[in-house]
XYZ file of C-alpha atoms in Angstrom:
571
model
C -14.806 24.671 3.653
C -11.207 24.618 2.420
C -10.642 21.288 4.147
C -13.593 19.652 2.381
C -13.165 21.617 -0.889
C -9.385 22.003 -1.364
C -10.040 23.809 -4.657
C -10.832 26.873 -2.500
C -7.251 26.850 -1.210
C -5.547 27.070 -4.614
C -8.018 28.583 -7.092
C -8.426 32.015 -5.381
C -4.622 32.265 -5.156
C -4.003 31.109 -8.725
C -1.094 32.931 -10.374
C -0.971 33.851 -14.038
C 2.507 32.338 -14.235
C 1.009 28.909 -13.521
C -1.211 28.889 -16.616
C 1.410 28.028 -19.226
C 2.744 25.140 -17.119
C -0.736 23.786 -16.343
C -1.771 24.098 -19.982
C 1.269 22.224 -21.259
C 0.984 19.500 -18.588
C -2.779 19.149 -19.162
C -2.390 18.742 -22.907
C 0.502 16.308 -22.450
C -1.431 14.070 -20.058
C -4.593 14.378 -22.154
C -2.754 13.211 -25.260
C -1.317 10.327 -23.236
C -4.683 9.481 -21.695
C -6.652 9.058 -24.927
C -4.920 5.857 -26.114
C -4.205 4.742 -22.536
C -7.844 5.058 -21.459
C -9.038 2.988 -24.417
C -6.363 0.374 -23.747
C -7.249 0.045 -20.062
C -10.938 -0.333 -20.931
C -9.930 -3.435 -22.905
C -8.277 -4.848 -19.765
C -11.559 -4.328 -17.902
C -13.410 -6.179 -20.670
C -15.246 -3.013 -21.744
C -15.551 -1.275 -25.136
C -12.705 1.285 -25.585
C -15.052 4.279 -25.361
C -15.660 3.576 -21.654
C -12.004 4.295 -20.982
C -12.598 7.773 -22.430
C -15.811 8.218 -20.418
C -13.837 7.385 -17.260
C -11.248 10.039 -18.165
C -13.579 13.045 -18.184
C -15.790 13.582 -15.128
C -13.589 11.842 -12.480
C -10.665 14.163 -13.268
C -12.827 17.254 -12.788
C -14.359 15.987 -9.530
C -10.946 15.080 -8.100
C -9.658 18.567 -8.975
C -12.381 19.951 -6.679
C -11.952 17.580 -3.730
C -8.354 16.283 -4.005
C -5.376 17.556 -2.021
C -2.678 16.502 -4.493
C -1.884 19.120 -7.132
C -0.457 16.672 -9.686
C -2.326 13.367 -9.224
C -4.063 12.249 -12.440
C -7.261 10.320 -11.660
C -8.536 8.107 -14.488
C -8.500 4.381 -15.428
C -5.437 2.351 -14.384
C -4.271 -1.114 -15.398
C -4.442 -2.839 -12.010
C -7.958 -1.727 -11.110
C -9.137 -2.477 -14.651
C -8.020 -6.074 -14.225
C -9.754 -6.257 -10.844
C -12.921 -5.089 -12.552
C -12.586 -7.804 -15.192
C -11.811 -10.423 -12.547
C -14.896 -9.636 -10.475
C -17.451 -8.684 -13.094
C -16.668 -11.616 -15.416
C -18.041 -13.923 -12.722
C -21.361 -12.054 -12.738
C -21.919 -11.430 -16.459
C -20.568 -12.313 -19.897
C -18.018 -9.902 -21.341
C -19.467 -7.736 -24.092
C -23.029 -7.777 -22.789
C -25.019 -4.807 -21.491
C -25.178 -6.487 -18.081
C -21.367 -6.602 -17.957
C -21.133 -2.861 -18.658
C -23.818 -2.126 -16.057
C -22.019 -4.154 -13.391
C -18.715 -2.355 -14.116
C -20.362 1.068 -13.787
C -22.222 0.055 -10.626
C -18.925 -1.207 -9.217
C -17.568 2.339 -9.536
C -20.581 3.638 -7.604
C -20.203 1.162 -4.724
C -16.431 1.616 -4.667
C -16.898 5.394 -4.481
C -19.408 5.107 -1.645
C -16.972 2.852 0.248
C -14.062 5.292 -0.207
C -16.171 8.337 0.645
C -17.500 6.670 3.796
C -14.013 5.572 4.885
C -12.822 9.141 4.431
C -15.642 10.570 6.545
C -14.857 8.204 9.443
C -11.138 9.028 9.079
C -9.850 5.630 7.986
C -7.023 7.008 5.858
C -4.515 4.920 7.800
C -5.728 1.699 6.088
C -2.764 1.858 3.704
C -0.683 0.718 6.700
C -2.252 -2.731 6.289
C -0.239 -3.214 3.121
C 3.497 -3.601 3.618
C 5.975 -2.825 0.849
C 6.707 -6.523 0.069
C 2.972 -7.265 -0.245
C 2.456 -4.260 -2.531
C 5.482 -5.173 -4.644
C 4.533 -8.844 -4.945
C 0.916 -8.051 -5.749
C 1.769 -5.321 -8.257
C 4.386 -7.413 -10.075
C 2.028 -10.386 -10.329
C -0.812 -8.155 -11.500
C 1.471 -6.673 -14.168
C 2.265 -10.171 -15.455
C -1.417 -11.111 -15.509
C -2.338 -7.906 -17.333
C 0.478 -8.326 -19.850
C -0.280 -11.973 -20.612
C -3.980 -11.215 -20.989
C -3.023 -9.042 -23.962
C -1.668 -12.054 -25.890
C -5.113 -12.396 -27.462
C -4.685 -9.031 -29.172
C -0.930 -9.216 -29.703
C -0.968 -12.644 -31.384
C -4.314 -12.247 -33.104
C -5.657 -15.550 -31.748
C -8.450 -16.489 -29.383
C -6.429 -16.947 -26.185
C -8.415 -17.554 -23.013
C -8.329 -14.523 -20.712
C -8.376 -14.757 -16.941
C -6.550 -14.110 -13.698
C -5.009 -17.581 -13.399
C -1.760 -17.258 -15.280
C -1.183 -20.969 -15.915
C -4.489 -21.229 -17.768
C -3.676 -18.220 -19.946
C -0.262 -19.655 -20.859
C -1.702 -23.109 -21.551
C -4.308 -21.618 -23.875
C -1.660 -19.589 -25.711
C 0.583 -22.640 -26.255
C -2.350 -24.679 -27.550
C -3.078 -22.131 -30.280
C 0.434 -20.928 -30.999
C 0.208 -22.329 -34.527
C -2.719 -20.015 -35.322
C -0.764 -16.780 -34.753
C -1.789 -13.972 -37.109
C 1.609 -12.713 -38.204
C 0.500 -9.298 -39.460
C -1.098 -8.592 -36.094
C 2.005 -9.773 -34.234
C 4.287 -7.585 -36.356
C 2.101 -4.519 -35.694
C 2.068 -5.231 -31.961
C 5.821 -5.813 -31.664
C 6.523 -2.699 -33.741
C 4.259 -0.730 -31.387
C 6.098 -2.029 -28.305
C 9.499 -1.224 -29.826
C 8.435 2.276 -30.881
C 6.871 3.223 -27.524
C 9.938 1.986 -25.620
C 12.289 3.829 -27.989
C 10.307 7.062 -27.656
C 10.560 6.837 -23.863
C 14.339 6.549 -24.105
C 14.543 9.523 -26.464
C 12.337 11.812 -24.346
C 9.923 11.297 -21.470
C 7.769 14.092 -22.906
C 7.396 12.456 -26.320
C 3.836 11.006 -26.640
C 5.004 7.652 -27.950
C 1.693 5.911 -27.324
C -0.293 8.513 -29.259
C 2.178 8.469 -32.145
C 1.954 4.677 -32.240
C -1.854 4.981 -32.367
C -1.733 7.473 -35.255
C 0.819 5.436 -37.229
C -1.092 2.214 -36.564
C -4.337 3.741 -37.832
C -2.664 5.115 -40.965
C -0.904 1.821 -41.789
C -4.053 -0.274 -41.336
C -6.155 2.194 -43.339
C -3.635 2.644 -46.159
C -2.903 -1.067 -46.613
C -6.411 -2.324 -45.831
C -5.046 -4.634 -43.150
C -8.409 -4.881 -41.389
C -9.615 -6.828 -44.426
C -6.613 -9.163 -44.029
C -7.518 -10.242 -40.513
C -6.036 -7.482 -38.354
C -8.509 -6.764 -35.527
C -9.450 -3.095 -35.208
C -11.532 -1.044 -32.791
C -14.167 -0.072 -35.404
C -17.066 2.207 -34.384
C -16.666 4.264 -31.205
C -19.805 6.121 -30.065
C -19.505 9.863 -30.579
C -20.498 12.380 -27.909
C -20.142 12.913 -24.190
C -21.299 10.237 -21.732
C -24.972 10.522 -20.827
C -26.150 11.147 -17.265
C -27.771 7.959 -15.934
C -29.316 7.401 -12.508
C -28.461 3.816 -11.523
C -31.116 1.299 -10.546
C -29.717 -0.137 -7.314
C -31.132 -3.349 -5.857
C -30.235 -5.292 -2.719
C -29.253 -8.268 -4.896
C -26.801 -6.061 -6.785
C -25.323 -4.769 -3.522
C -24.748 -8.337 -2.290
C -22.975 -9.247 -5.526
C -20.714 -6.204 -5.826
C -20.032 -5.102 -2.228
C -17.101 -7.483 -1.442
C -15.332 -6.684 -4.708
C -15.999 -2.944 -4.370
C -14.392 -2.873 -0.912
C -11.316 -4.695 -2.219
C -10.893 -2.346 -5.183
C -11.567 0.664 -2.949
C -8.623 -0.187 -0.697
C -6.264 -1.159 -3.549
C -7.163 1.962 -5.550
C -6.666 4.232 -2.541
C -3.344 2.569 -1.756
C -2.144 3.171 -5.307
C -3.319 6.771 -5.513
C -2.083 7.776 -2.059
C 1.391 6.290 -2.602
C 1.735 8.219 -5.877
C 0.428 11.422 -4.312
C 2.858 11.183 -1.373
C 5.784 10.498 -3.708
C 5.023 13.659 -5.694
C 4.374 15.667 -2.517
C 7.889 14.815 -1.299
C 9.293 16.479 -4.434
C 7.128 19.592 -4.359
C 6.817 20.297 -0.603
C 4.522 23.319 -1.169
C 1.333 21.520 -0.117
C 0.310 18.553 2.016
C -1.607 15.463 0.920
C -4.314 14.626 3.475
C -5.102 10.886 3.606
C -8.731 11.145 4.734
C -9.514 13.894 2.230
C -7.932 11.773 -0.511
C -10.388 8.991 0.315
C -13.250 11.496 0.072
C -11.911 12.878 -3.221
C -11.465 9.464 -4.839
C -14.869 8.407 -3.544
C -16.534 11.506 -4.989
C -14.750 10.997 -8.321
C -16.033 7.430 -8.573
C -19.580 8.235 -7.366
C -20.126 11.150 -9.730
C -18.190 9.408 -12.497
C -20.459 6.368 -12.304
C -23.427 8.665 -13.030
C -21.675 9.498 -16.313
C -20.881 5.871 -17.283
C -17.409 5.705 -15.736
C -15.971 2.464 -14.395
C -13.602 2.495 -11.339
C -10.755 5.019 -11.474
C -7.828 6.044 -9.293
C -4.531 7.928 -9.480
C -2.110 6.450 -12.020
C 1.654 6.066 -11.587
C 2.808 6.967 -15.095
C 0.265 9.731 -15.827
C 0.881 11.517 -12.525
C 4.649 11.330 -13.049
C 4.276 12.813 -16.542
C 1.949 15.494 -15.161
C 4.513 16.463 -12.525
C 7.457 16.372 -14.945
C 5.544 18.459 -17.488
C 5.320 21.209 -14.867
C 1.745 21.010 -13.557
C 1.300 23.515 -10.732
C -2.363 22.975 -9.821
C -5.260 20.563 -10.534
C -6.231 22.870 -13.416
C -3.912 20.663 -15.486
C -6.227 17.690 -14.854
C -9.265 19.777 -15.840
C -7.519 20.651 -19.112
C -6.796 16.936 -19.694
C -10.478 16.150 -19.127
C -11.520 18.855 -21.595
C -9.163 17.426 -24.240
C -10.657 13.937 -23.798
C -14.165 15.443 -23.968
C -13.328 17.208 -27.255
C -12.016 13.889 -28.587
C -15.332 12.228 -27.712
C -17.260 15.029 -29.401
C -15.321 15.303 -32.646
C -12.553 12.717 -33.117
C -13.926 9.239 -32.346
C -14.531 8.363 -36.043
C -10.768 8.651 -36.582
C -10.169 5.649 -34.322
C -12.156 3.211 -36.495
C -8.995 1.594 -37.946
C -7.034 1.554 -34.656
C -5.603 -1.985 -34.333
C -6.148 -3.795 -31.038
C -2.507 -4.875 -31.249
C -1.406 -1.251 -30.709
C -3.595 -0.959 -27.622
C -2.084 -4.240 -26.380
C 1.389 -2.793 -26.977
C 0.517 0.313 -24.939
C -0.685 -1.857 -22.063
C 2.322 -4.179 -22.108
C 4.794 -1.297 -22.042
C 2.860 0.454 -19.268
C 2.688 -2.575 -16.956
C 6.269 -3.674 -17.563
C 7.378 -0.803 -15.355
C 5.350 -2.205 -12.458
C 7.561 -5.299 -12.132
C 10.086 -4.291 -9.470
C 13.050 -6.666 -9.810
C 15.396 -4.292 -7.966
C 13.372 -4.590 -4.778
C 13.450 -8.387 -5.027
C 17.253 -8.297 -5.212
C 17.391 -5.875 -2.283
C 15.295 -8.186 -0.106
C 17.414 -11.174 -1.181
C 20.423 -9.421 0.325
C 18.748 -7.888 3.373
C 15.617 -9.741 4.513
C 14.760 -13.283 3.416
C 11.521 -13.360 5.452
C 10.155 -10.272 3.690
C 11.302 -11.735 0.369
C 9.289 -14.860 1.163
C 6.262 -12.662 1.858
C 6.687 -10.904 -1.491
C 7.045 -14.176 -3.418
C 4.118 -15.803 -1.600
C 1.856 -12.845 -2.410
C 2.947 -12.922 -6.057
C 2.485 -16.706 -6.321
C -1.023 -16.677 -4.834
C -1.983 -13.758 -7.090
C -0.680 -15.520 -10.200
C -2.281 -18.848 -9.303
C -5.602 -17.973 -7.717
C -6.285 -14.367 -8.703
C -5.836 -10.805 -7.523
C -8.339 -10.700 -4.667
C -6.981 -13.895 -3.005
C -3.479 -12.538 -3.629
C -3.956 -9.232 -1.812
C -5.952 -10.850 1.017
C -3.344 -13.572 1.548
C -0.603 -10.944 1.526
C -2.328 -8.969 4.274
C -2.927 -12.119 6.335
C 0.703 -13.236 5.972
C 1.906 -9.752 6.951
C -0.191 -9.836 10.111
C 0.994 -13.364 10.953
C 4.649 -12.353 10.530
C 4.029 -9.284 12.670
C 2.404 -11.423 15.381
C 5.259 -13.944 15.226
C 7.821 -11.193 15.683
C 5.762 -9.633 18.478
C 5.431 -13.013 20.204
C 9.203 -13.525 20.044
C 10.535 -10.137 21.131
C 14.126 -9.036 21.220
C 15.555 -9.262 24.731
C 19.125 -8.713 25.852
C 21.237 -9.417 28.934
C 23.295 -6.323 29.682
C 26.692 -5.601 31.156
C 28.380 -2.325 32.052
C 31.053 -0.825 29.842
C 34.233 -0.660 31.924
C 34.845 2.836 33.273
C 31.467 4.152 32.109
C 27.842 4.150 33.210
C 26.596 2.754 29.879
C 25.166 -0.768 29.462
C 25.335 -2.944 26.371
C 24.236 -6.364 25.078
C 26.549 -9.119 26.332
C 26.232 -10.955 23.006
C 27.382 -7.971 20.962
C 30.145 -6.505 23.114
C 33.188 -8.025 24.834
C 34.765 -7.222 28.200
C 31.582 -5.946 29.834
C 31.332 -5.843 33.607
C 28.861 -8.304 35.208
C 27.993 -9.398 38.773
C 26.918 -12.738 40.253
C 24.262 -11.240 42.518
C 22.365 -9.316 39.848
C 21.127 -9.780 36.275
C 20.182 -6.900 33.951
C 17.564 -7.580 31.266
C 16.422 -5.207 28.545
C 13.096 -5.872 26.773
C 12.510 -3.935 23.560
C 8.737 -4.282 23.180
C 5.528 -3.383 25.037
C 4.251 -5.952 27.553
C 1.088 -7.249 25.879
C -0.904 -10.450 25.587
C 0.982 -11.739 22.569
C 4.448 -11.700 24.173
C 4.203 -11.558 27.964
C 4.438 -15.327 28.463
C 7.613 -15.480 26.363
C 9.147 -12.543 28.244
C 8.312 -14.050 31.628
C 9.614 -17.517 30.730
C 12.884 -16.198 29.294
C 13.630 -14.109 32.386
C 12.801 -16.971 34.786
C 14.772 -19.521 32.745
C 17.791 -17.245 32.662
C 17.506 -16.677 36.414
C 17.403 -20.452 37.016
C 20.700 -20.835 35.168
C 22.390 -18.708 37.822
C 23.444 -20.157 41.173
C 21.929 -19.067 44.480
C 24.020 -15.888 44.504
C 21.481 -14.126 42.232
C 19.494 -11.660 44.362
C 18.281 -9.011 41.915
C 16.855 -8.839 38.389
C 16.952 -5.318 36.974
C 14.504 -4.733 34.155
C 15.674 -1.994 31.776
C 12.202 -0.877 30.632
C 13.097 2.173 28.542
C 11.567 0.510 25.445
C 8.432 -0.705 27.229
C 5.892 1.911 26.136
C 2.708 0.091 27.114
C 1.294 -2.681 29.306
C -2.113 -4.184 28.616
C -4.218 -6.156 31.128
C -2.557 -9.471 30.229
C 0.861 -7.842 30.482
C 0.048 -6.663 34.012
C -0.905 -10.212 35.019
C 2.330 -11.498 33.498
C 4.428 -8.986 35.446
C 2.592 -9.968 38.625
C 3.414 -13.650 37.972
C 7.026 -12.754 37.223
C 7.382 -10.835 40.508
C 5.881 -13.715 42.483
C 7.947 -16.384 40.701
C 11.189 -14.499 41.369
C 10.165 -13.749 44.939
C 9.727 -17.476 45.631
C 13.406 -17.848 44.735
C 14.311 -14.859 46.952
C 15.045 -12.695 43.929
C 13.829 -9.107 43.763
C 12.663 -7.462 40.542
C 13.664 -3.816 40.102
C 12.650 -1.421 37.320
C 14.916 1.105 35.598
C 14.132 3.900 33.124
C 10.371 3.241 33.258
C 8.232 5.838 31.465
C 5.314 7.518 33.253
C 2.344 5.622 31.742
C 3.932 2.260 32.565
C 4.679 3.377 36.140
C 1.061 4.464 36.461
C -0.135 1.052 35.280
C 2.055 -0.691 37.881
C 0.815 1.617 40.658
C -2.874 1.296 39.729
C -2.648 -2.485 39.750
C -0.897 -2.547 43.164
C 2.229 -4.188 41.796
C 4.413 -1.658 43.594
C 4.017 0.684 46.527
C 3.650 4.283 45.395
C 5.725 5.445 48.388
C 8.638 3.212 47.563
C 11.818 4.834 46.381
C 13.564 1.516 45.981
C 11.510 0.049 43.148
C 12.018 2.451 40.258
C 15.358 3.928 39.267
C 16.004 6.798 36.932
C 18.807 4.932 35.144
C 20.011 1.360 34.947
C 23.284 2.426 36.537
C 21.405 3.843 39.550
C 19.721 0.461 39.999
C 23.060 -1.365 39.795
C 24.664 0.967 42.328
C 21.762 0.374 44.679
C 22.097 -3.416 44.382
C 25.836 -3.248 45.024
C 25.616 -0.847 47.966
C 26.489 -1.919 51.520
C 23.021 -0.968 52.741
C 21.219 -3.206 50.297
C 20.550 -6.037 52.734
C 18.779 -3.707 55.095
C 16.880 -1.884 52.406
C 15.666 -5.083 50.726
C 13.144 -5.585 53.473
C 11.571 -2.258 52.539
C 11.109 -3.000 48.863
C 7.497 -2.601 47.887
C 7.177 -5.246 45.199
C 3.922 -6.593 46.606
C 0.966 -8.244 44.944
C -2.696 -8.532 45.766
C -2.138 -12.156 46.708
């Protein structure tokens, strides 16, 4: 029960000393979440109140099922843009159908995550390498930021996931900028950034919201063209049972699976980062999928759109001293009280302030330091990062993440198909062997060649391995009698690898060269025995160390013992 309901592991052992920390952290995150939730709803193309709806029930459900003590589950910028990208194709923004699709997307996304958790697919984050994540996240941050130009400049800029179209639309209408709106937005950006520098605990976004409301109300700026939020429905979200149809499933399933993986990736990476600081609990990947899935499923029944763990909120929650998920429950209660009693106060909230909150939040997602690191250390991975970012910026977020995964797999296959191999020589006076290309003055012999292969023998690389060994053997004169394979790094042989080794043995045998194995691990020896590549009774095929194999080849009895070698094939 504790594994499926982690709340049972911390609630019965709750200490009174935790309450003050959880209360402070919960109130801090709740205050942060009110303007942030409304702002992220705008990214998703939804009325601001849906950002508050998505900040209540999902937090409570995650507190019951989640294994992270500090993860804050609510709307986030990246997933909000994915929602807008997918749903805008199905319905017009601002319509009831658009809202319905967004809520149904949360339901399907939750079902996908919950199902993946039950079948223990928590390892799927391994599909996304760091360069892909960085490129995708940085591009998404740019898209999100530029999509706020409509609210920051006060003009009708086209919104979308293709960045060149957004910029072209903004340049076309640059002469129509509403200067009062721009001044409010820039002042909001400057204030939020300044407050962050002064103190990470200062609720700069909320203060900017309050000041923005007061300025617009006092000066009547909404009557002078400044766009404001206006009426926000008062009260808690109603419980609604969705009307699911097969047509709806066909439309939303591909997008829901994409968001499910991206959202899990984001939440799990944040949770693991915080876990490494705390070290008094363990984040379980499969349970996290179940928890996020449950949060989205139940949340969708209360008009929530897709949610996940947020970078900035979770960091603030941890820094504010949250000890248990009770902090998230307190945050949810604060948002609920806001919905019940305070929504009329947001009537004069300028959209420019919400745009400022979004722009500041996503600016931290652009990781220029990692780009510089890859420039110095790994140009191939840098190319992967830039390619992912370029596709995301040009064609959209879903093509961007998919292309990043495909490129990662292709690079992995290319590296696997071209494995690292080394010709070895013995260090003078020692029994150690090193790469001839990296070390000087190593001892070598005309009658034997030592090869180290640093990968498993599998279908993707066996032909390359075989050809390199044979080609290197052909470069030697007729004195070459032995090839010693240092197989310490060969941890596996598949069926194609076995066939390749058989061909290698036969090809070398035709040239009167014997293949010996050194430092072979048990499973690989078993594979060679089972496939009759060696005689199980032979003591002159496998050697405990490479040096043992060399000593055998150089011994005076080698000519006689060669006839007993059991490197035989089924042929």
